[in-house]
PDB file of C-alpha atoms and ligand atoms in Angstrom:
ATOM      1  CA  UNK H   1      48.264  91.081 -41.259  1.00  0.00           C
ATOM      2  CA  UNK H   2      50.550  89.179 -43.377  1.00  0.00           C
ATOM      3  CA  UNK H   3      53.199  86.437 -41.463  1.00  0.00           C
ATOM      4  CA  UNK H   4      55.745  86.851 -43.955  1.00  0.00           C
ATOM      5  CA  UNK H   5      56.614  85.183 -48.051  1.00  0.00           C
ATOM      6  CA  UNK H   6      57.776  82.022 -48.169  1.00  0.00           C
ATOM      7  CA  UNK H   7      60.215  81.107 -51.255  1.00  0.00           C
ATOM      8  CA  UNK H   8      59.128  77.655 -52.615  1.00  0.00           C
ATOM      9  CA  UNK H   9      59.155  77.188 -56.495  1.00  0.00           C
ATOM     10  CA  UNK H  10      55.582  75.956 -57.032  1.00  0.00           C
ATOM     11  CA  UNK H  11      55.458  77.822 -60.242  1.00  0.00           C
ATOM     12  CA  UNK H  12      53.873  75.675 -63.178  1.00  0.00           C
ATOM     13  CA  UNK H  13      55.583  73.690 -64.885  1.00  0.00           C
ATOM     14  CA  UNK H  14      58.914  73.576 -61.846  1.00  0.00           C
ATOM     15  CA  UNK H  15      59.190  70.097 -60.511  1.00  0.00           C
ATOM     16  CA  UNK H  16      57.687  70.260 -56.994  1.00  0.00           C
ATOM     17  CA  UNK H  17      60.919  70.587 -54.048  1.00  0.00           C
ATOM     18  CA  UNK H  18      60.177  68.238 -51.724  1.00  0.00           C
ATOM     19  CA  UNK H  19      61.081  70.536 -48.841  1.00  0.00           C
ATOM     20  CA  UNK H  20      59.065  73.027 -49.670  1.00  0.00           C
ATOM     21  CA  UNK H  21      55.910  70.986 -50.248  1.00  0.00           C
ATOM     22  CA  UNK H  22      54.832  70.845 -46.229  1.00  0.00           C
ATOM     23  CA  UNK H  23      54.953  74.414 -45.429  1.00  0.00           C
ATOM     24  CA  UNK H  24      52.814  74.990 -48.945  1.00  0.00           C
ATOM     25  CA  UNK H  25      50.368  72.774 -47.867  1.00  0.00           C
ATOM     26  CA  UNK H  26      50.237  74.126 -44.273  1.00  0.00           C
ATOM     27  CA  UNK H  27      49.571  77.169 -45.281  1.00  0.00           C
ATOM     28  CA  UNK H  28      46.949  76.302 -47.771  1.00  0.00           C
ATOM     29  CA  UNK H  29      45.306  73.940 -45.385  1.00  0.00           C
ATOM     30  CA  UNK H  30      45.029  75.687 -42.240  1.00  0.00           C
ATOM     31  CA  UNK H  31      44.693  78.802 -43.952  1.00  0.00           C
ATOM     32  CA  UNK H  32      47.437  80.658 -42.547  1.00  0.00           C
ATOM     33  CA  UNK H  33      48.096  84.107 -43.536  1.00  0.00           C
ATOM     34  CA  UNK H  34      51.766  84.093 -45.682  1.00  0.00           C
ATOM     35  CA  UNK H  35      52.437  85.191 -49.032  1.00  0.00           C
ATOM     36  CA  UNK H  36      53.684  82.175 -51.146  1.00  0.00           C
ATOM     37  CA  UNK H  37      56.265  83.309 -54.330  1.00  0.00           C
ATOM     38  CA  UNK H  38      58.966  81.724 -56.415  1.00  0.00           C
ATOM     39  CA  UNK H  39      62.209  83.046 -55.585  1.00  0.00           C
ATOM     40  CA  UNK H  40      62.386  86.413 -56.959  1.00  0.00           C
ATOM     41  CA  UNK H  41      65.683  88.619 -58.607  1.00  0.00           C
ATOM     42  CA  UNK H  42      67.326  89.329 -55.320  1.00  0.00           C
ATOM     43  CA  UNK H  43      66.356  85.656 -53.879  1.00  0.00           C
ATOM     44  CA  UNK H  44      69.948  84.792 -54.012  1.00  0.00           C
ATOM     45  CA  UNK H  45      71.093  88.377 -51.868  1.00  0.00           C
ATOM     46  CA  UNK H  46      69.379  87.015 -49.585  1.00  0.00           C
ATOM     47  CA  UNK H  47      69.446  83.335 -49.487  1.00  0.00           C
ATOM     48  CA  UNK H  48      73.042  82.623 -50.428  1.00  0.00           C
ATOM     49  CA  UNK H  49      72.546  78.945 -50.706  1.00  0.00           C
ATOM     50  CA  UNK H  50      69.530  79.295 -52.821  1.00  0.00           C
ATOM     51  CA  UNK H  51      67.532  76.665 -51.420  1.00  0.00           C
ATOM     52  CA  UNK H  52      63.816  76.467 -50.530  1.00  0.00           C
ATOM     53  CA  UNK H  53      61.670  77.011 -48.414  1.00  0.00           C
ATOM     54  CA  UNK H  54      63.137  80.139 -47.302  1.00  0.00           C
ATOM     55  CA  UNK H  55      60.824  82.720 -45.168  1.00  0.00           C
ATOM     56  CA  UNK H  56      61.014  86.809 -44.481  1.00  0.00           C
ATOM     57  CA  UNK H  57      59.151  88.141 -41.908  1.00  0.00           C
ATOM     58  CA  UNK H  58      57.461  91.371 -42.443  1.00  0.00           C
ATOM     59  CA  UNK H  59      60.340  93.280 -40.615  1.00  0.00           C
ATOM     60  CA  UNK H  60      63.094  91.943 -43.240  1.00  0.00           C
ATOM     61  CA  UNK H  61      64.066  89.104 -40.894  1.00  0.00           C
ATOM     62  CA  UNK H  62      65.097  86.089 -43.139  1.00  0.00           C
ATOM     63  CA  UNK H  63      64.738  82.374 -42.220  1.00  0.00           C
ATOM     64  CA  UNK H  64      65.882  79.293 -44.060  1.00  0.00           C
ATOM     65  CA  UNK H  65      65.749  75.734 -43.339  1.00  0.00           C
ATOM     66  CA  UNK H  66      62.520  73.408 -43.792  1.00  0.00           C
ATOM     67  CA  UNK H  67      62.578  72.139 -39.879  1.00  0.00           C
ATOM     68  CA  UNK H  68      62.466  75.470 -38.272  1.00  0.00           C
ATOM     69  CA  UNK H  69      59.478  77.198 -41.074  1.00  0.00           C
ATOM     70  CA  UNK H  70      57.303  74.433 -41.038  1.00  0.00           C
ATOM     71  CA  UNK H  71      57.668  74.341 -37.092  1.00  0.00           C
ATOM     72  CA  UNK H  72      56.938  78.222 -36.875  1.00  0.00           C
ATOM     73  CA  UNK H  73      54.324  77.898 -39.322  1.00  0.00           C
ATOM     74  CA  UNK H  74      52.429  75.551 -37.886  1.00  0.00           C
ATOM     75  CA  UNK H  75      52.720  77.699 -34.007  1.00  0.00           C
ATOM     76  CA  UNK H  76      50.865  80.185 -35.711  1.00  0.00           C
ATOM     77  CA  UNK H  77      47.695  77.989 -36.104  1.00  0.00           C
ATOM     78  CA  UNK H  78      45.838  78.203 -32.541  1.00  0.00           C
ATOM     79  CA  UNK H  79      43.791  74.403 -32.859  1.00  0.00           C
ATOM     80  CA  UNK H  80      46.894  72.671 -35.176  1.00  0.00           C
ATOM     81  CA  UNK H  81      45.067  69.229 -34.802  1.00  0.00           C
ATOM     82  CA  UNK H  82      47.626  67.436 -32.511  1.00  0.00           C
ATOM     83  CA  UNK H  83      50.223  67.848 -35.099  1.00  0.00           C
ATOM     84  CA  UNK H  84      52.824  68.962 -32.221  1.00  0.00           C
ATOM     85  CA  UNK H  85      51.412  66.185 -29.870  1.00  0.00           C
ATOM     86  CA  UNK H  86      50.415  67.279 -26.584  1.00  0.00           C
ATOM     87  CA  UNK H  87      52.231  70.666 -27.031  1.00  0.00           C
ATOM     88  CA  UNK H  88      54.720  69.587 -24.167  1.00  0.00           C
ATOM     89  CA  UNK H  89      58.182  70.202 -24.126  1.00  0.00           C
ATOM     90  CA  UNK H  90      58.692  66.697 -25.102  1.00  0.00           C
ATOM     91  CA  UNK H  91      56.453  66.270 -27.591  1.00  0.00           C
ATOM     92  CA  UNK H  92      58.627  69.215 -29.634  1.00  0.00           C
ATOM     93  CA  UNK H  93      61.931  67.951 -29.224  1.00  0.00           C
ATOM     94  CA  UNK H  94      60.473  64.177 -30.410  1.00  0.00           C
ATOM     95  CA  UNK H  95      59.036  65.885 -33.473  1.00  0.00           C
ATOM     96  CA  UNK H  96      62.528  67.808 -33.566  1.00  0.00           C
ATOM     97  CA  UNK H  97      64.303  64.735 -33.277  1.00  0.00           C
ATOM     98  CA  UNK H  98      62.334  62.905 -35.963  1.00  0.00           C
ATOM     99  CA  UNK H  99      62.310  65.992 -38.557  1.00  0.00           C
ATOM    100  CA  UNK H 100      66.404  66.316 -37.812  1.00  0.00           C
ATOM    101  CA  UNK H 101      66.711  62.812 -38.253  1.00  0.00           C
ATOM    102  CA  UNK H 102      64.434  62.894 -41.630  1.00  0.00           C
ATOM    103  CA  UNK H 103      65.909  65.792 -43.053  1.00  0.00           C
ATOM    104  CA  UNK H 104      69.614  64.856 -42.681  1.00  0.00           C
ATOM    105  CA  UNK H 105      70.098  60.624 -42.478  1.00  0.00           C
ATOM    106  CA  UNK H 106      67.652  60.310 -44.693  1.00  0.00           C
ATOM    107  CA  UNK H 107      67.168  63.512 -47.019  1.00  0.00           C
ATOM    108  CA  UNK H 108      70.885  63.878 -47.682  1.00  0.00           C
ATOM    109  CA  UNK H 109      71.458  60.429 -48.925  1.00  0.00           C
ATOM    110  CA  UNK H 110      68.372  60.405 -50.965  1.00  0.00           C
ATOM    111  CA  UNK H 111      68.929  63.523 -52.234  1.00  0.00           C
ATOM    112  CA  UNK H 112      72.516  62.384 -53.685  1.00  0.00           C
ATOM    113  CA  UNK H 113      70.842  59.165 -55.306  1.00  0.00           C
ATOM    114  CA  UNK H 114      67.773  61.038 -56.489  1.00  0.00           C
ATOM    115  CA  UNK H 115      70.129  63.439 -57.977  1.00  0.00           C
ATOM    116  CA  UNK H 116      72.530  61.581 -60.092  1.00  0.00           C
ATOM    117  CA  UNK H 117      69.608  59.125 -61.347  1.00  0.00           C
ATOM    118  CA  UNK H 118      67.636  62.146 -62.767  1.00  0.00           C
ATOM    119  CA  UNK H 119      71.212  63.872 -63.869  1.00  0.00           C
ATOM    120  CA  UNK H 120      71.259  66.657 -61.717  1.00  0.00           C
ATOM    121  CA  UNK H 121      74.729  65.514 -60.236  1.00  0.00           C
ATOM    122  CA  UNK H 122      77.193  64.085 -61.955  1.00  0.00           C
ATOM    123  CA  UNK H 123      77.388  60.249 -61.643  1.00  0.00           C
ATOM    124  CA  UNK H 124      79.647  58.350 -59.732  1.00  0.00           C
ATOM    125  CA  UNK H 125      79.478  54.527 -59.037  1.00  0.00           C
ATOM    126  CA  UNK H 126      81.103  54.734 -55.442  1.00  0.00           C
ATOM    127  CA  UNK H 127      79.620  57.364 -54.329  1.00  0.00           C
ATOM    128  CA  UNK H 128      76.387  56.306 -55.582  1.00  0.00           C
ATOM    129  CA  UNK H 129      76.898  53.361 -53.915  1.00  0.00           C
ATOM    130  CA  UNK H 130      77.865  54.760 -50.732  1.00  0.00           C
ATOM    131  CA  UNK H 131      74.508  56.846 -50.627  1.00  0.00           C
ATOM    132  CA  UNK H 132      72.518  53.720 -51.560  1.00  0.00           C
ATOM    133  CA  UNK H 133      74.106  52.083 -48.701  1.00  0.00           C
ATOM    134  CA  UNK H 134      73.354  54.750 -46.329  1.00  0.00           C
ATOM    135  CA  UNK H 135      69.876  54.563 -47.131  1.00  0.00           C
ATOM    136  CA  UNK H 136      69.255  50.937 -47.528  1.00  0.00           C
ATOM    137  CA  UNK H 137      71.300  49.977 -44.584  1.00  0.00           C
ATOM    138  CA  UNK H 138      71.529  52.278 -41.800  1.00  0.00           C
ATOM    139  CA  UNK H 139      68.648  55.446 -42.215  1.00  0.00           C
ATOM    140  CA  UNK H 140      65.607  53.316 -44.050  1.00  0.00           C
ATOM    141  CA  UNK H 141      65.822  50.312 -41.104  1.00  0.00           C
ATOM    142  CA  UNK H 142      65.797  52.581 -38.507  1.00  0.00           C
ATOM    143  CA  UNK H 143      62.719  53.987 -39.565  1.00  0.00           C
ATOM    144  CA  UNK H 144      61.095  50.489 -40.606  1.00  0.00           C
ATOM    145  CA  UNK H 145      62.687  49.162 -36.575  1.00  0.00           C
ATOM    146  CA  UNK H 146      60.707  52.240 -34.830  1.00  0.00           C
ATOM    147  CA  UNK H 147      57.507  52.057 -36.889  1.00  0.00           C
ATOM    148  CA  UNK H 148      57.634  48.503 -36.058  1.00  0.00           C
ATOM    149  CA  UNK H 149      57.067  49.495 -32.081  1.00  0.00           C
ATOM    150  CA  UNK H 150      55.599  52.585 -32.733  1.00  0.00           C
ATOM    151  CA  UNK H 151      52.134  53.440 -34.788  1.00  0.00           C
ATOM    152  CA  UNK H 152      53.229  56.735 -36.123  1.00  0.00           C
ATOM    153  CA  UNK H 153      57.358  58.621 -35.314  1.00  0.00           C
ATOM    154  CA  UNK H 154      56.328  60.356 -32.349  1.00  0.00           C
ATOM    155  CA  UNK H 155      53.613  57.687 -30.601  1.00  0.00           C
ATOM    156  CA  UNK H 156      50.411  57.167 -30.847  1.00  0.00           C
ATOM    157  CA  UNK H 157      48.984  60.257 -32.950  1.00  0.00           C
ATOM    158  CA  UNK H 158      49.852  61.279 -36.220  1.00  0.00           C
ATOM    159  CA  UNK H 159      52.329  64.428 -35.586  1.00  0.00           C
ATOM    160  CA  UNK H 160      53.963  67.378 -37.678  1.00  0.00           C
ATOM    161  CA  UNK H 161      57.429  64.983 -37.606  1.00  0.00           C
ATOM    162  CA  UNK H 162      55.156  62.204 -39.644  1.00  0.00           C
ATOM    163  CA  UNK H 163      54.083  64.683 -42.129  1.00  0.00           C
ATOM    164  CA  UNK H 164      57.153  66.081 -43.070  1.00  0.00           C
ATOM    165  CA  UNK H 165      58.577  62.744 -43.388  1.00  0.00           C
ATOM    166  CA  UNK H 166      55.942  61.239 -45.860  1.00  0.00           C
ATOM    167  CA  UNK H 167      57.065  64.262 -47.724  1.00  0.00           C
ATOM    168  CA  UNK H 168      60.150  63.220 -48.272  1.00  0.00           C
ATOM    169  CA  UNK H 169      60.022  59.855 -49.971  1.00  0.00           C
ATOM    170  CA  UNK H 170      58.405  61.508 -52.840  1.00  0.00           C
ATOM    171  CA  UNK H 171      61.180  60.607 -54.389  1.00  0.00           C
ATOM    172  CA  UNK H 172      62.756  57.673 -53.519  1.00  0.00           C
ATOM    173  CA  UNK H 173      58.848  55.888 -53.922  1.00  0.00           C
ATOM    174  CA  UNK H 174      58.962  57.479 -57.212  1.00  0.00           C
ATOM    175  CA  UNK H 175      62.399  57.035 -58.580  1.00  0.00           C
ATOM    176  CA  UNK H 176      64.769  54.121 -56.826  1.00  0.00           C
ATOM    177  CA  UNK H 177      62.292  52.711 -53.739  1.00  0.00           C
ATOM    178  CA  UNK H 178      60.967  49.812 -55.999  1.00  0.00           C
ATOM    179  CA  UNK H 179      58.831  46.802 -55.206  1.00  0.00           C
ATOM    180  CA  UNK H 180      61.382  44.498 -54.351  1.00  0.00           C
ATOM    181  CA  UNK H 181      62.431  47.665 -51.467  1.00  0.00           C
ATOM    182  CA  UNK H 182      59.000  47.938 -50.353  1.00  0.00           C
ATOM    183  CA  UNK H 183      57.769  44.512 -50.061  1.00  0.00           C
ATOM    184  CA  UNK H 184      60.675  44.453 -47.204  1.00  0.00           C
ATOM    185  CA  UNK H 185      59.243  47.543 -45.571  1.00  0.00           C
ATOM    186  CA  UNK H 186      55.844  46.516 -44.609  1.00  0.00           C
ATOM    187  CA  UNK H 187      55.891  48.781 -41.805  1.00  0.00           C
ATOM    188  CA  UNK H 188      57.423  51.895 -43.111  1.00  0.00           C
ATOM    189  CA  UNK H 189      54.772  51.213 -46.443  1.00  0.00           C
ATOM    190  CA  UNK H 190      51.448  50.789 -43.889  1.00  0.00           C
ATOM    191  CA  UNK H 191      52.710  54.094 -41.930  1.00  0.00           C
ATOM    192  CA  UNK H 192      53.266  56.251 -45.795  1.00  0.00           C
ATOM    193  CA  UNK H 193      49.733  54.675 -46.871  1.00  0.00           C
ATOM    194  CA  UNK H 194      48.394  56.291 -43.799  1.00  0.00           C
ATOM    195  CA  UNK H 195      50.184  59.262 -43.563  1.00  0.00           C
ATOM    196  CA  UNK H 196      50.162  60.492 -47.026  1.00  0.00           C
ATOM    197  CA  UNK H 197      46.423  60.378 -46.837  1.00  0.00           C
ATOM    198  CA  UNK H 198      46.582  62.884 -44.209  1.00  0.00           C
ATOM    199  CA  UNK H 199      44.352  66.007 -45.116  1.00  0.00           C
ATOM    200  CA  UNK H 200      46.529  68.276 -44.951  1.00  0.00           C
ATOM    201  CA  UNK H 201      47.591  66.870 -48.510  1.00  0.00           C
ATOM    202  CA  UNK H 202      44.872  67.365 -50.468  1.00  0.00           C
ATOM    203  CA  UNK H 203      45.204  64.141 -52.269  1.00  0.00           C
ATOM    204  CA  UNK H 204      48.806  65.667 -52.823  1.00  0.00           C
ATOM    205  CA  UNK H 205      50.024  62.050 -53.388  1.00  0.00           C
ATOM    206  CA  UNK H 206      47.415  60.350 -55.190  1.00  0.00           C
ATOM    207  CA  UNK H 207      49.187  60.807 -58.285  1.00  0.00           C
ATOM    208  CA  UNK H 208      52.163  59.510 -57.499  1.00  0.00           C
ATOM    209  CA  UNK H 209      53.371  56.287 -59.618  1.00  0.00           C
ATOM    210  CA  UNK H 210      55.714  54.317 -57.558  1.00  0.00           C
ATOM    211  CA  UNK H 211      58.564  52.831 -59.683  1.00  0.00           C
ATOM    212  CA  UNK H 212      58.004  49.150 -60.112  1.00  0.00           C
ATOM    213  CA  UNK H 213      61.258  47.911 -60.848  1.00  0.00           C
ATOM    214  CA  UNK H 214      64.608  50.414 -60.472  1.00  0.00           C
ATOM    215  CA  UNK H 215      67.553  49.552 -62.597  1.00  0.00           C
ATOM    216  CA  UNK H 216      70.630  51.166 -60.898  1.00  0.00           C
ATOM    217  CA  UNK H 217      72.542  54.176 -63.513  1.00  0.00           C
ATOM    218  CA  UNK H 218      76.252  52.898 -63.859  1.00  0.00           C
TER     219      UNK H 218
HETATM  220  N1  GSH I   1      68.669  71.989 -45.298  1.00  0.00           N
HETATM  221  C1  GSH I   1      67.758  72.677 -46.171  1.00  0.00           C
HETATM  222  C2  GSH I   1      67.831  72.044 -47.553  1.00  0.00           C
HETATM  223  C3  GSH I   1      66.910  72.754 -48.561  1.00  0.00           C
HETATM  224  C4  GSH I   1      67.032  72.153 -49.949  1.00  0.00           C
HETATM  225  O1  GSH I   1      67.957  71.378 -50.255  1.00  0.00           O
HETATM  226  N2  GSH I   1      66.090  72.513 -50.813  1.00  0.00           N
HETATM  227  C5  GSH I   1      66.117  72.023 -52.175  1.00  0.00           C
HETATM  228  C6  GSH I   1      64.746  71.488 -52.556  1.00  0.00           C
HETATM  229  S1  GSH I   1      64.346  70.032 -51.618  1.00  0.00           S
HETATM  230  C7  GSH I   1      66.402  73.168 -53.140  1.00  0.00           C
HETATM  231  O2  GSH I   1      65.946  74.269 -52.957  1.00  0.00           O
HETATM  232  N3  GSH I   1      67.200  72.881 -54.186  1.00  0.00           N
HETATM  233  C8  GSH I   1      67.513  73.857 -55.198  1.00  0.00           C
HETATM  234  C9  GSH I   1      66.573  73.756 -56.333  1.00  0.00           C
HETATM  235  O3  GSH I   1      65.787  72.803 -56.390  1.00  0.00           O
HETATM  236  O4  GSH I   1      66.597  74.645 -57.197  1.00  0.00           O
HETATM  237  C10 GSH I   1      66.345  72.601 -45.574  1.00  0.00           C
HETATM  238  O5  GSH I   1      66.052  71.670 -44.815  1.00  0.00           O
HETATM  239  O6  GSH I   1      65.536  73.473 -45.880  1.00  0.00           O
END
């Protein structure tokens, strides 16, 4: 029997929504029985804010929110590879802590930057800045500081916190995340290169071009 829909905009021709890309590629890789659809006429009834991935259960229950669908997604596959670590109570709220961490300090700011270089917010040099600043300075170090004492976010194992992670510097790597950026990241870079090539991906990110040299919008 069915688990549910999940709402995620992988229609042809839609730019792919970085949130939504894990649970789509959880469900194609471990095969797990949901229906996948673009967001529908009454999407918005039911998902005021409009964002994806959004989930209903068979019973009409609705769910929103990346961290919490990929999570429950991935409790519905019995051998999920290690991907919550060692299943212990621990083990979830480090991959909880990571994905939170990810999703907000990192997410939100690149979201805002990503968004006003491609023209999908309006443009504003401070707050632009601001948002670069986050990124650069406080949420991108922290990352490159644990990976530096730490193989992958969670230990020693590859975990469901790494893959939604890698996820989400689609964009930066591909938009504002240049060279220069990355040649100071050594760690963060060796963990993507690993991570990215994960299997669950499907050679997702093979494609991707990573911008060579970003010129800041003013
Ligand atoms: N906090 C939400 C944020 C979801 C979100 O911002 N989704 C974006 C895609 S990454 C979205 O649907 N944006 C509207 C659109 O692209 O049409 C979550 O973690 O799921």
């Amino acid at each position: 029997m069915s688990l549910g829909t999940i709402y995620t905009k992988i229609a042809a021709g839609e730019a792919t929504r970085t949130r939504a890309l894990l649970p789509e590629r959880l469900i194609k890789y471990f095969k797990i029985n949901v229906k996948v659809s673009d967001p529908d006429e009454v999407f918005p009834a039911k998902f005021p804010m409009k964002l994806v991935p959004a989930f209903q259960f068979p019973d009409g229950t609705l769910l929103s929110e990346s961290l919490p669908i990929n999570l429950f997604l991935l409790q519905q596959v019995e051998n999920h590879g290690g991907l919550l670590g060692d299943n212990s109570q621990k083990a979830w709220a480090q991959n909880l802590q990571w994905m939170e961490f990810i999703n907000n300090d990192f997410m939100r700011p690149s979201g805002q930057v990503f968004g006003m270089i491609v023209g999908r917010k309006p443009f504003n040099q401070d707050v632009f800045n601001f948002f670069m600043n986050e990124l650069r300075n406080v949420a991108v170090p922290v990352i490159e500081k644990h990976l530096d004492e730490s193989e992958y976010l969670t230990g020693s194992a590859v975990s469901i916190a790494d893959l939604y992670a890698a996820t989400m510097f689609l964009r930066p790597l591909g938009y504002f995340m240049d060279e220069e950026w990355r040649s100071q990241l050594p760690r963060t870079m060796e963990w993507w290169e690993k991570v990215s090539k994960h299997p669950v991906f499907d050679n997702f990110f093979a494609d991707l071009q990573m911008v060579d040299k970003f010129t800041p919008p003013n």
